[in-house]
XYZ file of C-alpha atoms in Angstrom:
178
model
C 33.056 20.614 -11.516
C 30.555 23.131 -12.537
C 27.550 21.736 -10.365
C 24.236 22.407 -8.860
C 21.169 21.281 -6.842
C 17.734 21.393 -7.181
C 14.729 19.799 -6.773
C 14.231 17.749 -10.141
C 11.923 18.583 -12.643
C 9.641 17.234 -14.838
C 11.623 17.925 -17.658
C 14.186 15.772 -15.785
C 12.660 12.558 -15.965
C 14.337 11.365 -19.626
C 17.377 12.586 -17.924
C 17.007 10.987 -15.051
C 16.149 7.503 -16.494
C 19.676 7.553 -18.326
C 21.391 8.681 -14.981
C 19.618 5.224 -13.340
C 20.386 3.056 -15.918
C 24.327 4.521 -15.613
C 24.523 3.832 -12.084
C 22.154 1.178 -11.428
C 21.612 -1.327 -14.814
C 19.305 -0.968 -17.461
C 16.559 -3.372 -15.902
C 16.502 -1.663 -12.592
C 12.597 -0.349 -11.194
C 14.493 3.311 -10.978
C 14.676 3.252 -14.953
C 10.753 3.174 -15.197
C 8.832 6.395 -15.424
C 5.909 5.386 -14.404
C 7.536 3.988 -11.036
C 9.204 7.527 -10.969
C 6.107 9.199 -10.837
C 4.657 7.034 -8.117
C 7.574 6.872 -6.080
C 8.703 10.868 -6.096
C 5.651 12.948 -8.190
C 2.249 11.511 -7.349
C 3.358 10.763 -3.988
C 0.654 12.521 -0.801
C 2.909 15.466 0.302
C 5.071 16.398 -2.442
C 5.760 19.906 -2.008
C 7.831 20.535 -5.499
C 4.784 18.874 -7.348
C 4.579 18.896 -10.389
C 8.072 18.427 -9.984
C 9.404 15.045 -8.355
C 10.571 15.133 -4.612
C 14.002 14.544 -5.766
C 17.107 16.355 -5.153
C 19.113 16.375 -8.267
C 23.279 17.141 -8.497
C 23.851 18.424 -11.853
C 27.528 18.924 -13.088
C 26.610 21.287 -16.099
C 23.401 19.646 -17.589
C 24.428 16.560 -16.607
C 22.525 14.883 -13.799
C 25.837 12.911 -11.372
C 23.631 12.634 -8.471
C 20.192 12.004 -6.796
C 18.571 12.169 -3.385
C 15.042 11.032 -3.204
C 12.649 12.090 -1.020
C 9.220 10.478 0.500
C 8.189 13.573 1.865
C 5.397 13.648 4.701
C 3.615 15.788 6.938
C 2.873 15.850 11.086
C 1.831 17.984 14.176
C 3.994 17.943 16.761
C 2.866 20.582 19.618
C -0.028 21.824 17.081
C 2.297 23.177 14.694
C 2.453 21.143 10.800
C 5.791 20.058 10.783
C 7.270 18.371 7.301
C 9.448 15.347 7.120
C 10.855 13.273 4.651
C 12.484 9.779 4.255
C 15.864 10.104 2.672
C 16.039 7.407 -0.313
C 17.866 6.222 -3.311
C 20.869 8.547 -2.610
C 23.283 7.667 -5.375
C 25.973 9.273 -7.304
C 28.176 8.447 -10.258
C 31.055 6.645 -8.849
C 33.533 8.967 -10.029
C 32.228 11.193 -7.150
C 32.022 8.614 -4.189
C 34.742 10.383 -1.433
C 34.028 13.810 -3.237
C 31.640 15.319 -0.723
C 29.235 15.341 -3.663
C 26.423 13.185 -1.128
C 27.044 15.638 1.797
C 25.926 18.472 -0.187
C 22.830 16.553 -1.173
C 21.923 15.529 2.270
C 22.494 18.999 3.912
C 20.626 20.851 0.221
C 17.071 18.236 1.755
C 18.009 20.004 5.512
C 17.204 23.255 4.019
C 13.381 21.747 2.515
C 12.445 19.421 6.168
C 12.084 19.964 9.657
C 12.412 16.077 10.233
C 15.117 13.322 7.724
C 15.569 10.295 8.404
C 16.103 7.224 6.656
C 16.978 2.936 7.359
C 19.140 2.366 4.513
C 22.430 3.858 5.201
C 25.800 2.111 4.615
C 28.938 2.500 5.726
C 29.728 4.812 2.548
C 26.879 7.471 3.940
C 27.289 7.179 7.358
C 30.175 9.557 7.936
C 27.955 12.053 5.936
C 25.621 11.581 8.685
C 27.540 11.834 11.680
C 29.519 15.378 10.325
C 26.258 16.733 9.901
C 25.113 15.924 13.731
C 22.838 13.118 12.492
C 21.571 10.831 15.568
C 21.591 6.910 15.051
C 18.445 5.976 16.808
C 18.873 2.479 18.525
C 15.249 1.616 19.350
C 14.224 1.406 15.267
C 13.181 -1.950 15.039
C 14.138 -3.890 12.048
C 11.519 -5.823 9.889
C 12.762 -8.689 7.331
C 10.890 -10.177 4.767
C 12.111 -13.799 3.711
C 9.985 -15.834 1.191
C 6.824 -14.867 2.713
C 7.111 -15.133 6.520
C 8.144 -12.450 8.493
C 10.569 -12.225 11.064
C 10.735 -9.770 14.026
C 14.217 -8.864 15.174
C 15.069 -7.872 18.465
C 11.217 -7.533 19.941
C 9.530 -10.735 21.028
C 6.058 -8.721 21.669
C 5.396 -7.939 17.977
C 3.261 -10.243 16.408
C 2.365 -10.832 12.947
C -1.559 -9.309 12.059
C -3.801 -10.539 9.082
C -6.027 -8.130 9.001
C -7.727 -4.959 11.309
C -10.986 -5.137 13.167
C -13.485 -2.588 12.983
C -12.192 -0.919 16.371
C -9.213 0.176 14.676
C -11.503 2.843 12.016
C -13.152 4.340 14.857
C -9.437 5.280 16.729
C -7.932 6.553 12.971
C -11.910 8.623 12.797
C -10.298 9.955 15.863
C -6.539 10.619 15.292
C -6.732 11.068 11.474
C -7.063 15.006 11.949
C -4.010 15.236 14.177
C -1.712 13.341 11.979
């Protein structure tokens, strides 16, 4: 295989769309542009804008894998720190077992100080634990179920319907260390 990585493009997108339909099905949110551009464009903190925050595997000019990326930023210690959430990893299944993911999970190392992501299965998680990766127990789980929420594993959240005013003034406060 004659491949690559990089960030993905806007030139990529028609591309793209075809790789998601492939992979995914034809009616799947991945295959709308618009979405596209919300999800890995437009999105606060894209560093490869006006590109997407996408890591694309290309075998010749053929797109055979993507890595999304919700990309962030944070001070920790007074230093700006970047992180991304690692999402809608997918390859063609011709390359599942290949090592084709690893190299697009170690290719967003290089871009982040901080990865992480919730929706690993057991396909990805070896991928994970060869490159170090740390399971973190304490994430709390959240699922949603025909409109009432249920809290697993933590019997002191509670469900909130809306904010009071005390809650602006402490973000007036934080917002300039986030």
């Amino acid at each position: 295989m004659d491949s690559i990585i990089r960030p993905a493009k806007e030139g990529d997108a028609a591309k793209l769309v075809e790789f998601f339909k492939e992979v995914y099905r034809s009616d799947h949110i991945m295959v709308d542009r618009n979405y596209l551009a919300w999800q890995y464009r437009d999105v606060f903190g894209n560093q490869f804008y006006p590109g997407y925050s996408s890591l694309l595997l290309f075998d010749k000019e053929e797109i055979v894998g993507h890595l999304g990326l919700i990309p962030y930023s944070f001070n920790a210690d007074k230093r700006k720190m970047k992180g991304a959430y690692l999402a809608s990893g997918i390859l063609r299944k011709d390359l599942y077992g290949t090592g084709a993911g690893a190299l697009l999970v170690k290719e967003a190392e290089k871009y982040f100080d901080l990865l992480y992501t919730t929706g690993y299965n057991e396909r990805i998680a070896p991928i994970y634990k060869l490159y170090n990766w740390s399971e973190e127990f304490f994430l709390k789980r959240w699922i949603y179920n025909n409109g009432s929420a249920e809290v697993k594993n933590n019997s002191q959240v509670r469900q909130i319907q809306s904010f009071g005013d005390e809650w602006d003034a402490v973000w007036e406060k934080l917002k300039d260390d986030c």
